[in-house]
PDB file of C-alpha atoms in Angstrom:
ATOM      1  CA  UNK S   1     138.752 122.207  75.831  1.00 54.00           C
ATOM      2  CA  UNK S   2     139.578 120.998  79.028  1.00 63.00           C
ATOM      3  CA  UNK S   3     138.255 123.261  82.124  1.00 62.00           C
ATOM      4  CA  UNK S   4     139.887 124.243  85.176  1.00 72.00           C
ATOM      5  CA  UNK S   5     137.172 124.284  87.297  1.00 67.00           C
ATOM      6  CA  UNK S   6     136.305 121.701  89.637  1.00 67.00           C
ATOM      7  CA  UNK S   7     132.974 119.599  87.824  1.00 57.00           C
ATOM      8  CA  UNK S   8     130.328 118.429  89.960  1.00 61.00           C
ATOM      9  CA  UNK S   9     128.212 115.264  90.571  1.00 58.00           C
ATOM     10  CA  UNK S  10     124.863 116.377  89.568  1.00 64.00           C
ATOM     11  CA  UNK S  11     122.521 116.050  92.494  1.00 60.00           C
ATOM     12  CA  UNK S  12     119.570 114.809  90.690  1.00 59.00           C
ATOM     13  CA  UNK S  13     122.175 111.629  89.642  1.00 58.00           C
ATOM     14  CA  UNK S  14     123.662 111.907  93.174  1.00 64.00           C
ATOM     15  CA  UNK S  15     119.896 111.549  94.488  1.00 67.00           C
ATOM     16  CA  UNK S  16     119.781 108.276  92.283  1.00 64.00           C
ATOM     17  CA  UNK S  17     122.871 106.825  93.283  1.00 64.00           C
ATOM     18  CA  UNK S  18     121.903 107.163  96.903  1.00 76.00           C
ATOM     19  CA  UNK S  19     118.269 105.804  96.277  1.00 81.00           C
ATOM     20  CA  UNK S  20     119.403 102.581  94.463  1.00 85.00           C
ATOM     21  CA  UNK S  21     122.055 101.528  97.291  1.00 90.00           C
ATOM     22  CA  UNK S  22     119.217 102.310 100.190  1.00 91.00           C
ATOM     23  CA  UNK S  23     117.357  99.393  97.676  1.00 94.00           C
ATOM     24  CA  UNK S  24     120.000  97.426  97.530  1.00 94.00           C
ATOM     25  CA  UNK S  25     120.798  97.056 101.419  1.00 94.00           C
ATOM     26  CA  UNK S  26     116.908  96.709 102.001  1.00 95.00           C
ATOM     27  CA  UNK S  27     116.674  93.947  99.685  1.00 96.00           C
ATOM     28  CA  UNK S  28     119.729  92.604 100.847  1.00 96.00           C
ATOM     29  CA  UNK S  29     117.968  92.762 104.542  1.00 96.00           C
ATOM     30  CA  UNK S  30     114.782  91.494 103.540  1.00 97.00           C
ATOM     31  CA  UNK S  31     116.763  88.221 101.241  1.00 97.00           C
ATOM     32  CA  UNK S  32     118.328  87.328 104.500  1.00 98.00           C
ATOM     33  CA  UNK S  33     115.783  87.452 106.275  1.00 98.00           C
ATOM     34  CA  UNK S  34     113.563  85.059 104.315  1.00 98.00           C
ATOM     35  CA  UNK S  35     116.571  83.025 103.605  1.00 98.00           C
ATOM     36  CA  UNK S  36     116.583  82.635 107.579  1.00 98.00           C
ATOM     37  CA  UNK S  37     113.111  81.779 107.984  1.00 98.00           C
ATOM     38  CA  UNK S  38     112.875  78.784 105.085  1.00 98.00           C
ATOM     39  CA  UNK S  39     111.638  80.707 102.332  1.00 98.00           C
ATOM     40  CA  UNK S  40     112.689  81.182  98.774  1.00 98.00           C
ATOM     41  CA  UNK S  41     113.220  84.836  99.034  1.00 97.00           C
ATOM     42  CA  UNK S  42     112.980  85.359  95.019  1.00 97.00           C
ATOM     43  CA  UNK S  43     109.483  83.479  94.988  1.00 97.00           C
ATOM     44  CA  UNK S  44     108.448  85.314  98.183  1.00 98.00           C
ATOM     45  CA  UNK S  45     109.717  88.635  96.877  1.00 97.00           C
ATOM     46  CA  UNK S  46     108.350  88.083  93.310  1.00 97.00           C
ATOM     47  CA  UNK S  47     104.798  87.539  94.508  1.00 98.00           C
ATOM     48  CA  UNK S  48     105.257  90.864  96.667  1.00 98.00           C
ATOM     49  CA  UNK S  49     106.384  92.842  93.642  1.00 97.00           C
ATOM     50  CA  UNK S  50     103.557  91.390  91.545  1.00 97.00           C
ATOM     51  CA  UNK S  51     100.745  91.426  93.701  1.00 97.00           C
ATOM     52  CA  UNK S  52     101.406  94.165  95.980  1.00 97.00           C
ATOM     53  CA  UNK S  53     100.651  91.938  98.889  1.00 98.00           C
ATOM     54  CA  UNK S  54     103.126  92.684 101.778  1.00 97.00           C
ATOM     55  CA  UNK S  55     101.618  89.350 103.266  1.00 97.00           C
ATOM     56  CA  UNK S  56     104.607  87.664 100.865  1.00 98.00           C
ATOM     57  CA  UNK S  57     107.460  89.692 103.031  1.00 98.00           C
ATOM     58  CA  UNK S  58     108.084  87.836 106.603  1.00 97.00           C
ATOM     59  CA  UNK S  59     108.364  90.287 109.508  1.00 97.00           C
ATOM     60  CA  UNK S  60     111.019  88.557 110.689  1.00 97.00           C
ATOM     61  CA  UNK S  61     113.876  90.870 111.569  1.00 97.00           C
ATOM     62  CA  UNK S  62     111.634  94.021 110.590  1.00 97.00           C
ATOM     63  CA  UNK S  63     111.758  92.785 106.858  1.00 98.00           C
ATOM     64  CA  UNK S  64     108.092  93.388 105.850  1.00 98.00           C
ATOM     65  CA  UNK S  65     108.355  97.218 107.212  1.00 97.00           C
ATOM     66  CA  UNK S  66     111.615  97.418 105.494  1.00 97.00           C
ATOM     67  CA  UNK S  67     110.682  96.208 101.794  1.00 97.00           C
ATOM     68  CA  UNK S  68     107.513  99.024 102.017  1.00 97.00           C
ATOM     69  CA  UNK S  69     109.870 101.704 102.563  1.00 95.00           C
ATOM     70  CA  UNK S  70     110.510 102.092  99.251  1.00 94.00           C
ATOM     71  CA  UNK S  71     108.029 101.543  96.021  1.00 94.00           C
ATOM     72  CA  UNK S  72     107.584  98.404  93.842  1.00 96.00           C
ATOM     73  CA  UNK S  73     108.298 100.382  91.004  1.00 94.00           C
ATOM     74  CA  UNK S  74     111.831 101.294  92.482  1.00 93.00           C
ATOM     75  CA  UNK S  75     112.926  97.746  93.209  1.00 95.00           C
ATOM     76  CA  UNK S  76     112.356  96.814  89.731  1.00 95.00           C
ATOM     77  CA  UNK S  77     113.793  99.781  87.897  1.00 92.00           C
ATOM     78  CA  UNK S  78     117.513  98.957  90.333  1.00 92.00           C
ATOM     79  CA  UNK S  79     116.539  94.947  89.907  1.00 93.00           C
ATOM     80  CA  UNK S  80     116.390  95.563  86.072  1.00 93.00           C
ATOM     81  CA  UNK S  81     119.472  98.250  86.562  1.00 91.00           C
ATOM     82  CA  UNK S  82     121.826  95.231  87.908  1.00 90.00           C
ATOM     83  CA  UNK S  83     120.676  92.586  85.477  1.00 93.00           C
ATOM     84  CA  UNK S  84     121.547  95.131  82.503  1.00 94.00           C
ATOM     85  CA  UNK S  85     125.084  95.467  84.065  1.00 91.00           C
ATOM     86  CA  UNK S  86     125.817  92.267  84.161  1.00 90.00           C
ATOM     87  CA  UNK S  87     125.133  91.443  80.942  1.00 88.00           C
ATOM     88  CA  UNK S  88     127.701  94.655  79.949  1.00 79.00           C
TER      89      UNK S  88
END
């Protein structure tokens, strides 16, 4: 049955949505950023991601404090998140 009241985004999803495109434009800042300075910003990125060691990040353009805004964890869950949709 089809209701006639007005359905909601549910904030916890809304929450999510929001959190993956704040990853998104940070990695977006931070790939530039390398990409700028002469690095391979998947290398650089993948040794942050796997070794935890900001060191990999350039502070170029505020990149480094950018990228540990948000947790490793988070970039790969929306890293993973994109690849799946892509292959939809």
């Amino acid at each position: 049955m089809i209701s006639n009241h007005t359905m909601m985004l549910n904030e916890a999803l809304e929450d999510k949505l929001n959190q993956n495109e704040t990853v998104e434009l940070i990695l977006v800042d931070v790939f530039e950023a390398l990409k700028t300075k002469g690095y391979n910003p998947i290398n650089q990125v993948v040794g942050y991601l796997i070794s935890g060691d900001p060191a990999y990040i350039s502070s170029y353009q505020g990149a480094r404090n950018k990228i540990q805004q948000i947790e490793r964890d988070e970039i790969l869950e929306v890293l993973l998140e994109k690849f799946v949709e892509t292959r939809k």
